[in-house]
Amino acid sequence: MGREHWKKIWVGSAGNMVEWFDWFVYASFATYFAGAFFPEGDDTAKLMNTAGIFAVGFFMRPVGGWLLGRVGDRRGRKAALTLTVSLMSASAVLIAVAPTYAVAGYGGAAVLLVARLLQGLSVGGEYAASATYLTEASAPEHRGFASSFQYVSMTAGQIVGLGLQIVLQRTMSADALHSWGWRIPFVVGALGAAVVFYLRRSMLETEVYAQDAAGSGLAPRDKGTLRALWAHKREALLVMALTMGGTVAYYTYTTYLTKYLSNSAGLPKQTATLVSFCALIVFACLQPLAGRLSDRVGRRPLLITFAVGSTLLTVPIMTMLRHAGSFWPALGLSLLALLVVTGYTSINACVKAELFPTGVRALGVALPYALANALFGGTAEYVALWFKDAGHESGYYWYVAGCAAVSLIVYVTMRETRDIDLGRVGAAGPGSVPPSPRERSTVADSAS
């Protein structure tokens, strides 16, 4: 890959990192600020309240996916990426200055809710815009590798958030963290977003989008519209189905893991945070390796491996995690779970982008993915806590395994997308996938 391609990956990924730092910091610091916005009561009930607001952010993601996907298809990937980071900066500032329950009653929770709605709008568009940008900006033989940096940057955002949490845990008292220290990461997120806004203003548009803007794709009035997306409804449903199992597993072993180890396994908060931090570092390093592997063997083998592993191993892994008891067993089990999840996370961005034509690619990835996340990813933590509160926590393990089993059916039956030409997707009509170079070569040999 050339220097120009690396520059595009860096700029796109840097913004994605800040976006997901702010998004995940809410989840990782929830145990500290849950009591600040709600009256005294059961600790699990407080976490369920903050998890409910966390889920609300997910339900705004379809709106953000539609709005910012439309911007990305009509105005360009650069315009959408710049807008998403602006919204995220505003939401981080709101959370940083939100008044507590003692000061404003439920007014503080209302500010928190508004901030999460803005975050939902932002992330709903960020995923598709960055997935589309990273996929289009790379050479065909490197698309899996390049797009894997989306989850590298997403995970890096969480690693930075957890790293900051570890530093604060070791330099501040528990009372100070619960009182005001939890605001620090949101201030950091707002400042980081401002820096990325400056970087994204100078980023380059992708050649695939520029060529489509010159008239090789949809008419300008049709780009980024629901009408154009409806012509590719089969692909949209495919995105939702293949996302289902992956997003539940991902949020289980990332955002929910720290709370699970602390609230269910009984590990100290500092130990639970350190387990997540170390596991995520390894997880981030695995993404480019798996992405590169998909460029060689295809996307479907990795997706199928994830789904089989998640279906069969979720229940035993979660059960053993609950009784891990110390750092090393918890870390080993967490790494095993994240190794399985890598089969999905490393390539899901490019797989979805490879399904749609350029003029509706951002919207086609954004809206169905956001809907699937709202239904399954955003509710994962709340469902887990609901099972725990009902006294049947193991029911959640089977729920995660069941979602993976549904996605497995999709992975087995879907077509391989590795070798398609992004500029020709849908050229033969809605729902069509252009032949791969290998298939074209076979046809040419037969003709000769």
Tab-separated table of N, CA, C and O in Angstrom, residues 345-408:
chain	number	residue	atom	x	y	z
A	345	THR	N	-15.551	-8.810	13.464
A	345	THR	CA	-15.187	-7.394	13.542
A	345	THR	C	-14.167	-6.967	12.494
A	345	THR	O	-14.227	-5.848	11.987
A	346	SER	N	-13.234	-7.839	12.158
A	346	SER	CA	-12.140	-7.453	11.265
A	346	SER	C	-12.599	-7.150	9.855
A	346	SER	O	-11.940	-6.380	9.135
A	347	ILE	N	-13.735	-7.715	9.426
A	347	ILE	CA	-14.115	-7.586	8.009
A	347	ILE	C	-15.553	-7.129	7.790
A	347	ILE	O	-15.956	-6.925	6.647
A	348	ASN	N	-16.326	-6.948	8.860
A	348	ASN	CA	-17.738	-6.650	8.625
A	348	ASN	C	-17.936	-5.329	7.904
A	348	ASN	O	-18.900	-5.156	7.170
A	349	ALA	N	-17.027	-4.366	8.088
A	349	ALA	CA	-17.162	-3.071	7.417
A	349	ALA	C	-17.087	-3.217	5.904
A	349	ALA	O	-17.942	-2.708	5.166
A	350	CYS	N	-16.059	-3.920	5.422
A	350	CYS	CA	-15.902	-4.038	3.968
A	350	CYS	C	-16.958	-4.950	3.360
A	350	CYS	O	-17.410	-4.713	2.238
A	351	VAL	N	-17.374	-5.981	4.085
A	351	VAL	CA	-18.406	-6.876	3.551
A	351	VAL	C	-19.675	-6.096	3.247
A	351	VAL	O	-20.295	-6.254	2.181
A	352	LYS	N	-20.078	-5.223	4.164
A	352	LYS	CA	-21.300	-4.442	3.969
A	352	LYS	C	-21.129	-3.416	2.856
A	352	LYS	O	-22.021	-3.225	2.027
A	353	ALA	N	-19.986	-2.758	2.830
A	353	ALA	CA	-19.744	-1.751	1.792
A	353	ALA	C	-19.686	-2.390	0.415
A	353	ALA	O	-20.069	-1.764	-0.587
A	354	GLU	N	-19.225	-3.627	0.327
A	354	GLU	CA	-19.100	-4.309	-0.953
A	354	GLU	C	-20.445	-4.746	-1.530
A	354	GLU	O	-20.509	-5.184	-2.674
A	355	LEU	N	-21.512	-4.611	-0.768
A	355	LEU	CA	-22.828	-5.050	-1.227
A	355	LEU	C	-23.581	-3.997	-2.036
A	355	LEU	O	-24.507	-4.333	-2.777
A	356	PHE	N	-23.197	-2.709	-1.909
A	356	PHE	CA	-24.005	-1.625	-2.478
A	356	PHE	C	-23.250	-0.822	-3.532
A	356	PHE	O	-22.023	-0.702	-3.481
A	357	PRO	N	-23.991	-0.214	-4.476
A	357	PRO	CA	-23.369	0.695	-5.444
A	357	PRO	C	-22.965	1.996	-4.766
A	357	PRO	O	-23.466	2.339	-3.687
A	358	THR	N	-22.081	2.748	-5.395
A	358	THR	CA	-21.489	3.936	-4.791
A	358	THR	C	-22.523	4.967	-4.372
A	358	THR	O	-22.428	5.552	-3.291
A	359	GLY	N	-23.532	5.210	-5.210
A	359	GLY	CA	-24.496	6.265	-4.946
A	359	GLY	C	-25.400	6.040	-3.758
A	359	GLY	O	-26.070	6.963	-3.290
A	360	VAL	N	-25.438	4.808	-3.229
A	360	VAL	CA	-26.268	4.520	-2.070
A	360	VAL	C	-25.485	3.702	-1.036
A	360	VAL	O	-26.044	3.160	-0.102
A	361	ARG	N	-24.163	3.652	-1.197
A	361	ARG	CA	-23.326	2.799	-0.336
A	361	ARG	C	-23.339	3.271	1.113
A	361	ARG	O	-23.499	2.454	2.034
A	362	ALA	N	-23.145	4.554	1.365
A	362	ALA	CA	-23.103	5.047	2.744
A	362	ALA	C	-24.439	4.816	3.449
A	362	ALA	O	-24.480	4.342	4.589
A	363	LEU	N	-25.535	5.150	2.773
A	363	LEU	CA	-26.852	4.925	3.357
A	363	LEU	C	-27.151	3.435	3.484
A	363	LEU	O	-27.726	2.984	4.486
A	364	GLY	N	-26.753	2.660	2.487
A	364	GLY	CA	-27.007	1.225	2.505
A	364	GLY	C	-26.308	0.520	3.648
A	364	GLY	O	-26.833	-0.446	4.210
A	365	VAL	N	-25.117	0.988	4.006
A	365	VAL	CA	-24.419	0.427	5.161
A	365	VAL	C	-24.997	0.995	6.450
A	365	VAL	O	-25.233	0.268	7.418
A	366	ALA	N	-25.258	2.297	6.464
A	366	ALA	CA	-25.612	2.993	7.708
A	366	ALA	C	-26.964	2.581	8.279
A	366	ALA	O	-27.056	2.210	9.452
A	367	LEU	N	-28.006	2.665	7.491
A	367	LEU	CA	-29.355	2.486	8.030
A	367	LEU	C	-29.633	1.064	8.510
A	367	LEU	O	-30.040	0.870	9.667
A	368	PRO	N	-29.439	0.029	7.680
A	368	PRO	CA	-29.707	-1.321	8.185
A	368	PRO	C	-28.773	-1.735	9.310
A	368	PRO	O	-29.185	-2.427	10.243
A	369	TYR	N	-27.511	-1.299	9.260
A	369	TYR	CA	-26.583	-1.612	10.348
A	369	TYR	C	-27.032	-0.945	11.641
A	369	TYR	O	-27.017	-1.560	12.714
A	370	ALA	N	-27.449	0.327	11.547
A	370	ALA	CA	-27.903	1.051	12.737
A	370	ALA	C	-29.165	0.425	13.316
A	370	ALA	O	-29.339	0.358	14.538
A	371	LEU	N	-30.060	-0.024	12.457
A	371	LEU	CA	-31.269	-0.691	12.931
A	371	LEU	C	-30.921	-1.974	13.688
A	371	LEU	O	-31.473	-2.252	14.761
A	372	ALA	N	-30.008	-2.751	13.126
A	372	ALA	CA	-29.598	-3.994	13.789
A	372	ALA	C	-28.920	-3.706	15.116
A	372	ALA	O	-29.124	-4.418	16.104
A	373	ASN	N	-28.125	-2.640	15.164
A	373	ASN	CA	-27.461	-2.274	16.412
A	373	ASN	C	-28.448	-1.785	17.455
A	373	ASN	O	-28.297	-2.056	18.645
A	374	ALA	N	-29.458	-1.041	17.011
A	374	ALA	CA	-30.475	-0.570	17.945
A	374	ALA	C	-31.231	-1.735	18.563
A	374	ALA	O	-31.525	-1.740	19.764
A	375	LEU	N	-31.536	-2.739	17.747
A	375	LEU	CA	-32.315	-3.878	18.222
A	375	LEU	C	-31.492	-4.857	19.053
A	375	LEU	O	-32.004	-5.440	20.017
A	376	PHE	N	-30.222	-5.023	18.696
A	376	PHE	CA	-29.427	-6.072	19.338
A	376	PHE	C	-28.203	-5.545	20.091
A	376	PHE	O	-27.977	-5.920	21.242
A	377	GLY	N	-27.404	-4.685	19.461
A	377	GLY	CA	-26.209	-4.181	20.132
A	377	GLY	C	-26.522	-3.236	21.276
A	377	GLY	O	-26.016	-3.388	22.392
A	378	GLY	N	-27.396	-2.273	21.015
A	378	GLY	CA	-27.715	-1.281	22.032
A	378	GLY	C	-28.445	-1.848	23.227
A	378	GLY	O	-28.345	-1.327	24.340
A	379	THR	N	-29.178	-2.917	23.028
A	379	THR	CA	-29.946	-3.517	24.119
A	379	THR	C	-29.196	-4.649	24.817
A	379	THR	O	-29.686	-5.185	25.809
A	380	ALA	N	-28.016	-5.023	24.319
A	380	ALA	CA	-27.299	-6.175	24.865
A	380	ALA	C	-27.035	-6.024	26.356
A	380	ALA	O	-27.325	-6.923	27.161
A	381	GLU	N	-26.492	-4.881	26.745
A	381	GLU	CA	-26.174	-4.658	28.151
A	381	GLU	C	-27.437	-4.634	29.000
A	381	GLU	O	-27.474	-5.197	30.110
A	382	TYR	N	-28.471	-4.002	28.509
A	382	TYR	CA	-29.719	-3.926	29.266
A	382	TYR	C	-30.341	-5.315	29.418
A	382	TYR	O	-30.835	-5.677	30.502
A	383	VAL	N	-30.319	-6.108	28.341
A	383	VAL	CA	-30.850	-7.466	28.408
A	383	VAL	C	-30.051	-8.301	29.406
A	383	VAL	O	-30.620	-9.067	30.204
A	384	ALA	N	-28.724	-8.141	29.388
A	384	ALA	CA	-27.878	-8.878	30.331
A	384	ALA	C	-28.224	-8.529	31.769
A	384	ALA	O	-28.355	-9.413	32.631
A	385	LEU	N	-28.393	-7.235	32.061
A	385	LEU	CA	-28.730	-6.794	33.410
A	385	LEU	C	-30.153	-7.215	33.783
A	385	LEU	O	-30.442	-7.493	34.955
A	386	TRP	N	-31.048	-7.277	32.801
A	386	TRP	CA	-32.416	-7.723	33.073
A	386	TRP	C	-32.417	-9.192	33.503
A	386	TRP	O	-33.092	-9.564	34.460
A	387	PHE	N	-31.666	-10.023	32.781
A	387	PHE	CA	-31.561	-11.425	33.172
A	387	PHE	C	-30.963	-11.555	34.574
A	387	PHE	O	-31.419	-12.368	35.379
A	388	LYS	N	-29.947	-10.737	34.865
A	388	LYS	CA	-29.317	-10.790	36.185
A	388	LYS	C	-30.300	-10.360	37.261
A	388	LYS	O	-30.408	-11.007	38.313
A	389	ASP	N	-31.027	-9.281	37.022
A	389	ASP	CA	-31.977	-8.772	38.009
A	389	ASP	C	-33.106	-9.776	38.248
A	389	ASP	O	-33.667	-9.846	39.352
A	390	ALA	N	-33.436	-10.552	37.210
A	390	ALA	CA	-34.503	-11.557	37.334
A	390	ALA	C	-34.011	-12.846	37.976
A	390	ALA	O	-34.811	-13.762	38.231
A	391	GLY	N	-32.702	-12.927	38.222
A	391	GLY	CA	-32.146	-14.118	38.859
A	391	GLY	C	-31.839	-15.246	37.908
A	391	GLY	O	-31.623	-16.389	38.333
A	392	HIS	N	-31.802	-14.968	36.603
A	392	HIS	CA	-31.515	-15.997	35.589
A	392	HIS	C	-30.425	-15.493	34.639
A	392	HIS	O	-30.616	-15.427	33.426
A	393	GLU	N	-29.283	-15.125	35.193
A	393	GLU	CA	-28.221	-14.503	34.394
A	393	GLU	C	-27.746	-15.400	33.259
A	393	GLU	O	-27.375	-14.907	32.186
A	394	SER	N	-27.763	-16.706	33.455
A	394	SER	CA	-27.296	-17.618	32.414
A	394	SER	C	-28.171	-17.567	31.164
A	394	SER	O	-27.739	-17.962	30.079
A	395	GLY	N	-29.405	-17.077	31.303
A	395	GLY	CA	-30.266	-16.946	30.139
A	395	GLY	C	-29.675	-16.019	29.096
A	395	GLY	O	-29.895	-16.208	27.890
A	396	TYR	N	-28.895	-15.032	29.555
A	396	TYR	CA	-28.263	-14.103	28.603
A	396	TYR	C	-27.215	-14.816	27.758
A	396	TYR	O	-27.036	-14.492	26.582
A	397	TYR	N	-26.506	-15.771	28.352
A	397	TYR	CA	-25.483	-16.497	27.594
A	397	TYR	C	-26.118	-17.209	26.391
A	397	TYR	O	-25.568	-17.190	25.278
A	398	TRP	N	-27.273	-17.810	26.636
A	398	TRP	CA	-27.976	-18.519	25.557
A	398	TRP	C	-28.532	-17.546	24.523
A	398	TRP	O	-28.612	-17.872	23.332
A	399	TYR	N	-28.889	-16.361	24.970
A	399	TYR	CA	-29.373	-15.323	24.050
A	399	TYR	C	-28.271	-14.937	23.060
A	399	TYR	O	-28.502	-14.843	21.847
A	400	VAL	N	-27.053	-14.725	23.569
A	400	VAL	CA	-25.922	-14.367	22.709
A	400	VAL	C	-25.622	-15.490	21.728
A	400	VAL	O	-25.417	-15.258	20.529
A	401	ALA	N	-25.621	-16.721	22.225
A	401	ALA	CA	-25.352	-17.874	21.361
A	401	ALA	C	-26.432	-18.021	20.293
A	401	ALA	O	-26.137	-18.350	19.130
A	402	GLY	N	-27.685	-17.768	20.655
A	402	GLY	CA	-28.781	-17.871	19.696
A	402	GLY	C	-28.677	-16.847	18.578
A	402	GLY	O	-28.933	-17.151	17.403
A	403	CYS	N	-28.287	-15.613	18.917
A	403	CYS	CA	-28.108	-14.573	17.894
A	403	CYS	C	-27.000	-14.962	16.921
A	403	CYS	O	-27.117	-14.751	15.704
A	404	ALA	N	-25.924	-15.534	17.438
A	404	ALA	CA	-24.827	-15.979	16.576
A	404	ALA	C	-25.283	-17.106	15.655
A	404	ALA	O	-24.886	-17.166	14.485
A	405	ALA	N	-26.130	-17.984	16.159
A	405	ALA	CA	-26.624	-19.097	15.346
A	405	ALA	C	-27.462	-18.598	14.177
A	405	ALA	O	-27.380	-19.138	13.059
A	406	VAL	N	-28.266	-17.549	14.408
A	406	VAL	CA	-29.062	-16.969	13.323
A	406	VAL	C	-28.148	-16.381	12.252
A	406	VAL	O	-28.352	-16.588	11.039
A	407	SER	N	-27.117	-15.649	12.676
A	407	SER	CA	-26.184	-15.062	11.710
A	407	SER	C	-25.412	-16.138	10.960
A	407	SER	O	-25.040	-15.946	9.794
A	408	LEU	N	-25.157	-17.272	11.606
A	408	LEU	CA	-24.439	-18.365	10.942
A	408	LEU	C	-25.178	-18.824	9.685
A	408	LEU	O	-24.554	-19.092	8.649
